[in-house]
PDB file of C-alpha atoms in Angstrom:
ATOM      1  CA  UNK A  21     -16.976  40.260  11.181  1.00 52.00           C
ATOM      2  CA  UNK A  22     -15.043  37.299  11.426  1.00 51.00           C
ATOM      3  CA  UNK A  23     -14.085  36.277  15.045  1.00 56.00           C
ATOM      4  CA  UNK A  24     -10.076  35.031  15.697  1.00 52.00           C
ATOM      5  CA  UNK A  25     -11.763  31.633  16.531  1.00 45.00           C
ATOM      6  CA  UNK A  26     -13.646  31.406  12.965  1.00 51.00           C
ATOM      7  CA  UNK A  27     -10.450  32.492  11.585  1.00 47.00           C
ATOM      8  CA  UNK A  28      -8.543  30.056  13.229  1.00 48.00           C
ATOM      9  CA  UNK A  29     -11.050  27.213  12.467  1.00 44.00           C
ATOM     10  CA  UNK A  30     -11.147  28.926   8.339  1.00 46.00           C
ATOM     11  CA  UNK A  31      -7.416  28.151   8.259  1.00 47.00           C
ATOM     12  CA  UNK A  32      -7.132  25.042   9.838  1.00 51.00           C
ATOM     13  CA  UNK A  33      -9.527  23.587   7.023  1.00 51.00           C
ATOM     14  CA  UNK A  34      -7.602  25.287   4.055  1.00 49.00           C
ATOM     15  CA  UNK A  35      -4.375  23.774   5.692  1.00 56.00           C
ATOM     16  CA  UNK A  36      -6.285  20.162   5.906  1.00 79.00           C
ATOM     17  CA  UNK A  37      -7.558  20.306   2.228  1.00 77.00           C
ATOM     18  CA  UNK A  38      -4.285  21.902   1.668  1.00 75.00           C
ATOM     19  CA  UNK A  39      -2.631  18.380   2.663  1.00 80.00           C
ATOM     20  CA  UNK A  40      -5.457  16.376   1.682  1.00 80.00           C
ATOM     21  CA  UNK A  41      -4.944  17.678  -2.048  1.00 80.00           C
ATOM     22  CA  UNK A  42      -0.833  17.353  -1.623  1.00 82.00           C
ATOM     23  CA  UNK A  43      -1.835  13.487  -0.820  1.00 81.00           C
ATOM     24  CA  UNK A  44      -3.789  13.458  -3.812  1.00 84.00           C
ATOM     25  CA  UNK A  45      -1.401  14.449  -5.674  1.00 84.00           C
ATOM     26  CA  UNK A  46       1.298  12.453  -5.017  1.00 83.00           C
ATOM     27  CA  UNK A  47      -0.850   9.190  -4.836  1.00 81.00           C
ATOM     28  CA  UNK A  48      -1.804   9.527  -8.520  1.00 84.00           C
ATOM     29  CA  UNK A  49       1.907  10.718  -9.384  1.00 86.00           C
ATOM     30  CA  UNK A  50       2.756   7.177  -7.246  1.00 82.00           C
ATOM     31  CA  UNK A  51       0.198   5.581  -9.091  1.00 81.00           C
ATOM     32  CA  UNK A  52       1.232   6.673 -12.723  1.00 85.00           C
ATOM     33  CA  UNK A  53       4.664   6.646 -12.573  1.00 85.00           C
ATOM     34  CA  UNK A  54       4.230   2.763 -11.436  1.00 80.00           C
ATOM     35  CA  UNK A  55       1.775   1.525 -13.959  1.00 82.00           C
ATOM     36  CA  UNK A  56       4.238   3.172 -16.495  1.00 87.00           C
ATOM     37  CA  UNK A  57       7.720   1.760 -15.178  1.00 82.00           C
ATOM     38  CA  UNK A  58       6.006  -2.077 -14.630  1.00 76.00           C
ATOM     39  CA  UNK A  59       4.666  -1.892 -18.372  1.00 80.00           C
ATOM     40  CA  UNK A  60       7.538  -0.310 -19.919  1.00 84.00           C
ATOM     41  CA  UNK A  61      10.784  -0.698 -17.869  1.00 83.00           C
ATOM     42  CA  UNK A  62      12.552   1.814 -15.256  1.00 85.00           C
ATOM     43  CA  UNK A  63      14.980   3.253 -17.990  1.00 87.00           C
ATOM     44  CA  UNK A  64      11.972   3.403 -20.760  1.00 89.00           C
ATOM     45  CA  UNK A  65       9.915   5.485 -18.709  1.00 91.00           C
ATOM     46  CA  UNK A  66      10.490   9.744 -18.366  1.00 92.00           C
ATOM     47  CA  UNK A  67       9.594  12.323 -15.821  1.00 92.00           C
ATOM     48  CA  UNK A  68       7.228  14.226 -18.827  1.00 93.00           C
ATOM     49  CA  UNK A  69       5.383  10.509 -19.286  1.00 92.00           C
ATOM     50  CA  UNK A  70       4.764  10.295 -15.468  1.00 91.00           C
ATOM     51  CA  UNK A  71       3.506  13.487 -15.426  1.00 90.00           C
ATOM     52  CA  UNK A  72       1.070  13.423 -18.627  1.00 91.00           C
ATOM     53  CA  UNK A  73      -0.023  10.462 -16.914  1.00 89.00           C
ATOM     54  CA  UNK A  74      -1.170  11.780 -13.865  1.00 87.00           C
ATOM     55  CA  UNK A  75      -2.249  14.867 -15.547  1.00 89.00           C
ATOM     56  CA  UNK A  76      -0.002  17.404 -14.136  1.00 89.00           C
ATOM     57  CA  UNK A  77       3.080  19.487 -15.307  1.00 91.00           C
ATOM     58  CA  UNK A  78       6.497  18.532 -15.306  1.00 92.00           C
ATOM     59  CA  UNK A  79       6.685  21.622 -12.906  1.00 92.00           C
ATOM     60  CA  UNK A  80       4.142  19.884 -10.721  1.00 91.00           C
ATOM     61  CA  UNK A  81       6.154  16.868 -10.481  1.00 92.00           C
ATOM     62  CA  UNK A  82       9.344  18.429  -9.223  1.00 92.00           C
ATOM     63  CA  UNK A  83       7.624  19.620  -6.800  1.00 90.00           C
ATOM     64  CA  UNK A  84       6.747  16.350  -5.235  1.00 89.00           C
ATOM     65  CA  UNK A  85       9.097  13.730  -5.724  1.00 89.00           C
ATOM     66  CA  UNK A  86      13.043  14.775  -6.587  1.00 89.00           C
ATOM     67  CA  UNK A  87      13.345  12.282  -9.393  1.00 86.00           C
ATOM     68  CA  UNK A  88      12.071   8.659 -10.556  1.00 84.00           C
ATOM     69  CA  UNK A  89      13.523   7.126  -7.677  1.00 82.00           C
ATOM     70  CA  UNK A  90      12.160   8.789  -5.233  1.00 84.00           C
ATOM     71  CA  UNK A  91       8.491   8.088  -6.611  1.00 82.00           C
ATOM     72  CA  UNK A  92       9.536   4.309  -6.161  1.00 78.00           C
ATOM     73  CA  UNK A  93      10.822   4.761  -2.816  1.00 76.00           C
ATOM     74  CA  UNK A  94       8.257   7.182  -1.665  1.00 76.00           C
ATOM     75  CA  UNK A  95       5.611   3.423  -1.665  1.00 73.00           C
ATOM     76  CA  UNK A  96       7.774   2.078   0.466  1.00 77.00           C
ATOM     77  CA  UNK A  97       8.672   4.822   3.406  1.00 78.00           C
ATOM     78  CA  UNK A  98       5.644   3.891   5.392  1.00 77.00           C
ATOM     79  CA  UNK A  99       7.370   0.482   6.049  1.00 85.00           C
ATOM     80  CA  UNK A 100       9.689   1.644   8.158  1.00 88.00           C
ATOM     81  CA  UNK A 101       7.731   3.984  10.315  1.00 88.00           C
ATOM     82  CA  UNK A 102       5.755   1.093  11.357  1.00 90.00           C
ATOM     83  CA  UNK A 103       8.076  -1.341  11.960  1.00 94.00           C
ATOM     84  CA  UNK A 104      10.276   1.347  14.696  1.00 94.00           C
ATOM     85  CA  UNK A 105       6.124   2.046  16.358  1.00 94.00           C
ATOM     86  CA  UNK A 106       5.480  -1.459  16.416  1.00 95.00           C
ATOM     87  CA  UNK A 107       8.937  -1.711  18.198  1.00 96.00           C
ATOM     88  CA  UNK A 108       8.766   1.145  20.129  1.00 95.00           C
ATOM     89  CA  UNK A 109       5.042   0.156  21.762  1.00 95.00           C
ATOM     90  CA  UNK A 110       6.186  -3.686  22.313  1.00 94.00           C
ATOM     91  CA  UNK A 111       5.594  -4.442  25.787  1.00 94.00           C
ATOM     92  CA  UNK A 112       8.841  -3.653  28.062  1.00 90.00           C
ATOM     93  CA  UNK A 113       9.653  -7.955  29.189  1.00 91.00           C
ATOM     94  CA  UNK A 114       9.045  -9.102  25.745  1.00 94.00           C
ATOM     95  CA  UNK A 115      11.795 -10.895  24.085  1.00 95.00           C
ATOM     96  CA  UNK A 116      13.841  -8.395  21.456  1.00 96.00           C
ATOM     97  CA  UNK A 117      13.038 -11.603  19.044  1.00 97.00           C
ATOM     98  CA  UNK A 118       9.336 -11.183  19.481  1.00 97.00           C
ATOM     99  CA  UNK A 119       9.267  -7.561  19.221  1.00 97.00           C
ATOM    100  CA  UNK A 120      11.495  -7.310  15.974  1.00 97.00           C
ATOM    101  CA  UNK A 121       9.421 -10.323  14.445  1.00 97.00           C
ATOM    102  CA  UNK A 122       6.028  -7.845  15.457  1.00 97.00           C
ATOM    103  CA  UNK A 123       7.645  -5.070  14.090  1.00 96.00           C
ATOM    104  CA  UNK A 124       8.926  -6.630  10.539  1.00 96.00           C
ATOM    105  CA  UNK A 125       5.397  -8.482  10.130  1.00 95.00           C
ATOM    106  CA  UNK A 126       3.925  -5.049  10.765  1.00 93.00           C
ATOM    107  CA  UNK A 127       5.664  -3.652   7.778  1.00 91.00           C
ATOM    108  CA  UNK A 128       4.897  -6.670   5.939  1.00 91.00           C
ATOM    109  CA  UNK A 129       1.446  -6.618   6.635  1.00 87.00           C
ATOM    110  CA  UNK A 130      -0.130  -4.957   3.853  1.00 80.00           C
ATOM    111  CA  UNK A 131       1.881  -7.167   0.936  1.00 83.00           C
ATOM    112  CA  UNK A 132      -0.106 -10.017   2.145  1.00 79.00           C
ATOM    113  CA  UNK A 133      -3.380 -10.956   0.294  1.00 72.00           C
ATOM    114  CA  UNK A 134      -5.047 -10.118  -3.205  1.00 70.00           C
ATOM    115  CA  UNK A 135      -5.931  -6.834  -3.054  1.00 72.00           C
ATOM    116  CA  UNK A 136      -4.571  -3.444  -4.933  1.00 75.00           C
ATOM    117  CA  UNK A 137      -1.806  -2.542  -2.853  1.00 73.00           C
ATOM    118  CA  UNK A 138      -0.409  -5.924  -2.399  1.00 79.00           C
ATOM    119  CA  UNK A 139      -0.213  -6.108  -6.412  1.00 80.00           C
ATOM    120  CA  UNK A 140       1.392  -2.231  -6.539  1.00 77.00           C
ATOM    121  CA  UNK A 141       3.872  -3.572  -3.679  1.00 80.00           C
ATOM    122  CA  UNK A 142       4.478  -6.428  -5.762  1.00 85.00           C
ATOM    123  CA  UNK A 143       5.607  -4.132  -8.683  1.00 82.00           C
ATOM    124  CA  UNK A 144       7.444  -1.994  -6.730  1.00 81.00           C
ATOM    125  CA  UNK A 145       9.443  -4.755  -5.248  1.00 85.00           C
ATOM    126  CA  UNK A 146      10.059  -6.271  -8.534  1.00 86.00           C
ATOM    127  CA  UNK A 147      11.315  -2.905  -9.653  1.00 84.00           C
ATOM    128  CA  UNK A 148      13.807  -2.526  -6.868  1.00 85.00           C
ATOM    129  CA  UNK A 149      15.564  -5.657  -7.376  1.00 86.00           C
ATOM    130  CA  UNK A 150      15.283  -5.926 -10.731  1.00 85.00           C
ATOM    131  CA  UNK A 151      16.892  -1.919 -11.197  1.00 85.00           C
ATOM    132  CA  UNK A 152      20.098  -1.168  -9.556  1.00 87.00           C
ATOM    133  CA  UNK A 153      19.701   2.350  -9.319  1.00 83.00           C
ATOM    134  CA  UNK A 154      16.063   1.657  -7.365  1.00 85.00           C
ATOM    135  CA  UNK A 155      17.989  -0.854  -5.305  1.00 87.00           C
ATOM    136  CA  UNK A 156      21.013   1.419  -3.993  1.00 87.00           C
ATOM    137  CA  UNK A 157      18.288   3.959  -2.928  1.00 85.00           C
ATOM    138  CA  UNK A 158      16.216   1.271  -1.253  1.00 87.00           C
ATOM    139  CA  UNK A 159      19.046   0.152   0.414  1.00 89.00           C
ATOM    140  CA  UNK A 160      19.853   3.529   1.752  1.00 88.00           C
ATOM    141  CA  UNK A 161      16.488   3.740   3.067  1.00 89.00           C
ATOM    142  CA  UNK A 162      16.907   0.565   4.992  1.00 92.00           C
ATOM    143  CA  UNK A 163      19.793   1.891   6.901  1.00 93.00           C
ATOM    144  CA  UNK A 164      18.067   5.296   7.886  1.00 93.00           C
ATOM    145  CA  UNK A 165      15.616   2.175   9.033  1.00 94.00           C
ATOM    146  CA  UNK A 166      18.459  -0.023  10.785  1.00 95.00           C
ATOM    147  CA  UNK A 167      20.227   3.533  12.761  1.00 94.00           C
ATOM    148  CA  UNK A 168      16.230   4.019  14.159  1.00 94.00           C
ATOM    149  CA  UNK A 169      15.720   0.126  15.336  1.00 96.00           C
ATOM    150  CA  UNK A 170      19.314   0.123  16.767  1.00 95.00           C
ATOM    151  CA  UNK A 171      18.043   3.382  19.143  1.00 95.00           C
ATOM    152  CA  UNK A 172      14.752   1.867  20.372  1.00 95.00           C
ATOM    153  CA  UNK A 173      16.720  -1.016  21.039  1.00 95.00           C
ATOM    154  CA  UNK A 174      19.635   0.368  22.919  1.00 94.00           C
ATOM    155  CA  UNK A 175      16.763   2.636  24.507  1.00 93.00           C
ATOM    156  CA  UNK A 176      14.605  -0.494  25.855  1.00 92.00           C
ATOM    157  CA  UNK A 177      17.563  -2.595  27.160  1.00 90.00           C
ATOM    158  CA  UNK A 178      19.492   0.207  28.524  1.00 91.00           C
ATOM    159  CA  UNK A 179      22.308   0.126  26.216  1.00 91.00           C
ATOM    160  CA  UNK A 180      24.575   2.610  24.692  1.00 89.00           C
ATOM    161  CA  UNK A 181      24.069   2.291  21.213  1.00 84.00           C
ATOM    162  CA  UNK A 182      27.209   3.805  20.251  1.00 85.00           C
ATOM    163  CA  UNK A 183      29.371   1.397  22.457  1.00 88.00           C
ATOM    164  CA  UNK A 184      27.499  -1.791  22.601  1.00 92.00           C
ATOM    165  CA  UNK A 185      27.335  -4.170  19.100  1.00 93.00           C
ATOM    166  CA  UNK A 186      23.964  -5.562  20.252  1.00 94.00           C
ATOM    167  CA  UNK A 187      21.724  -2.824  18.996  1.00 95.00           C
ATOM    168  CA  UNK A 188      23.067  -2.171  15.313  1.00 94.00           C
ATOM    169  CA  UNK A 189      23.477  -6.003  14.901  1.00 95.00           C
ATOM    170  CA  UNK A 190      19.923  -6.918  16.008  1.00 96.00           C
ATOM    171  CA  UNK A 191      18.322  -4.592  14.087  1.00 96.00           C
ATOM    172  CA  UNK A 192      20.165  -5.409  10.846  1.00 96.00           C
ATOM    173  CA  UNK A 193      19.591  -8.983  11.369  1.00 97.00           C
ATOM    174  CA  UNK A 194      16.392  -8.154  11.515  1.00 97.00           C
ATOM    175  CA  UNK A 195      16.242  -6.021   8.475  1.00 97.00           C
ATOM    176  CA  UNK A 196      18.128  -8.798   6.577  1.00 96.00           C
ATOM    177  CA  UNK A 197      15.285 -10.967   7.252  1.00 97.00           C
ATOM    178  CA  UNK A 198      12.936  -8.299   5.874  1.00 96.00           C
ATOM    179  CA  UNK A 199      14.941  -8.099   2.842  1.00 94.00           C
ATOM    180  CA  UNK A 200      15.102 -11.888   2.906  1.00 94.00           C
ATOM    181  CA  UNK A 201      11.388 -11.939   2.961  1.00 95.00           C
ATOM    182  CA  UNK A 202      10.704  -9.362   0.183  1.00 91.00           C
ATOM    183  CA  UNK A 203      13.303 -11.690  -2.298  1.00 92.00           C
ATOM    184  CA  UNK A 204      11.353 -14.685  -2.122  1.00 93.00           C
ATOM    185  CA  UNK A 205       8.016 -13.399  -1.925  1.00 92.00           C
ATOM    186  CA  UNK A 206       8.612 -10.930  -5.762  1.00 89.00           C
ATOM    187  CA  UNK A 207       9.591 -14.756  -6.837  1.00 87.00           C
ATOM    188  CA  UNK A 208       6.093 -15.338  -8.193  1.00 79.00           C
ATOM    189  CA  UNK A 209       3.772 -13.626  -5.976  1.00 77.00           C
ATOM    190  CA  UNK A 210       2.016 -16.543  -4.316  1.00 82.00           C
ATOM    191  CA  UNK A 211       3.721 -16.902  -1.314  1.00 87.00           C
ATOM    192  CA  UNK A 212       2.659 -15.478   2.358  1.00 90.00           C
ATOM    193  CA  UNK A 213       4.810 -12.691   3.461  1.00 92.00           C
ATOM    194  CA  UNK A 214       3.717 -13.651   6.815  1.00 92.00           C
ATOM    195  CA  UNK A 215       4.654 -17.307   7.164  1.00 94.00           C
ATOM    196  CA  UNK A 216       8.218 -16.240   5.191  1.00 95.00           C
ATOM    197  CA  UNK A 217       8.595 -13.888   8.066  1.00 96.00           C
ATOM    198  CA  UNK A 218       7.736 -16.478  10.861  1.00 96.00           C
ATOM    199  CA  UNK A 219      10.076 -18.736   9.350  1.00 96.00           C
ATOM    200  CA  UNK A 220      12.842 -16.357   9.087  1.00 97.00           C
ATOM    201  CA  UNK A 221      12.654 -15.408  12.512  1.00 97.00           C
ATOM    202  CA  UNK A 222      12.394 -18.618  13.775  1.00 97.00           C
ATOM    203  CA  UNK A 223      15.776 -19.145  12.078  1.00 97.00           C
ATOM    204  CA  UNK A 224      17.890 -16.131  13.649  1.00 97.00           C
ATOM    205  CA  UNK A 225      15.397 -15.395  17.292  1.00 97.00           C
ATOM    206  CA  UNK A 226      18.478 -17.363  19.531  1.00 96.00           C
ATOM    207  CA  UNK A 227      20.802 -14.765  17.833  1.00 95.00           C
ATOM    208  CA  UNK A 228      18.389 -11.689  18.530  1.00 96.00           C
ATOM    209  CA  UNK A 229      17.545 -12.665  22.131  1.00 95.00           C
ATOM    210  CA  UNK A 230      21.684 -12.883  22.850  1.00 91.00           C
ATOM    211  CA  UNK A 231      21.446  -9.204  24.340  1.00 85.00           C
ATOM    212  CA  UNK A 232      24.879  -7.504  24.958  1.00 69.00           C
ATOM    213  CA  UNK A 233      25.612  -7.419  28.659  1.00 55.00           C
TER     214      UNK A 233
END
């Protein structure tokens, strides 16, 4: 007979491979759904062709993503839970110029180089500006993005986010230069999202390290 420990440890693992095959799932829907929309067009492409794609049900679809946009957007979402860690583990006396240039590169990061995912992000990117329905969503997502970096900034320089401009100005400076960033590097590809990044912050850092008394 089955001890509560071995049970415990039984479901644990079905919960693991339980996520592990939700991740699976989703990454293929991901992958599908963008091969399809960058060969064919956002407003060519259906829900039923993403799904035959990835070899799964209409049904199954719904139950992942919401609707075509959110299987574009759903690529991007990691972006800004690294740039608010970066932020958030930036060392206490460093300049809020430093830390937002950190936390944007950090988010950046994997569009650099040659590989897979920089050519999917490239896609993706393309698709967003280039669709105005993927862009209003993206935007959205960028101000979820902007209300988080406005916190851990009020939070590390002892502001009140709510009655000091500094916060919600610095980080959407900073986001602007993210978006900034993204525009010139979909251009043709070739350019290095890091050096873009350096030289946009380079450009507004006096105006980011003016911190609200």
């Amino acid at each position: 007979m089955a001890s509560r420990y071995d049970r415990r440890v039984t479901q644990r693992t079905e919960t693991t491979l339980a996520e592990r095959k939700r991740l699976l799932v989703a990454d293929e829907l991901s992958r599908s759904a963008l091969t399809l929309l960058a060969e064919h067009g956002y407003d060519a492409v259906t829900v039923d062709e993403i799904a035959a794609a990835a070899g799964v049900s209409k049904r199954t679809f719904f139950r992942y993503f919401a609707s075509k946009e959110d299987v574009i957007v759903r690529f991007f979402a990691d972006m800004g839970t690294a740039m608010h860690a970066r932020l958030a583990e930036a060392p206490a006396d460093e300049p809020p110029s430093v830390s937002l240039h950190a936390a944007v590169a950090a988010a950046l990061a994997p569009c650099a180089g040659h590989d897979d995912y920089a050519e999917r992000a490239l896609r993706v990117v393309r698709l967003i500006l280039d669709t105005p329905a993927l862009r209003a969503r993206f935007l959205e997502q960028q101000a979820a993005w902007r209300d988080d970096l406005a916190a851990e900034l009020a939070r590390r320089q002892g502001l009140d986010a709510d009655a000091t401009l500094y916060p919600r100005l610095a980080a959407g400076t900073a986001l602007t230069a993210f978006d900034t960033v993204l525009y010139r590097w979909s251009g043709d590809g070739t350019a290095d999202p890091a050096e873009l990044t350096a030289r946009a912050f380079a450009v507004i850092a006096p105006a980011l390290d003016a911190v609200e008394a």
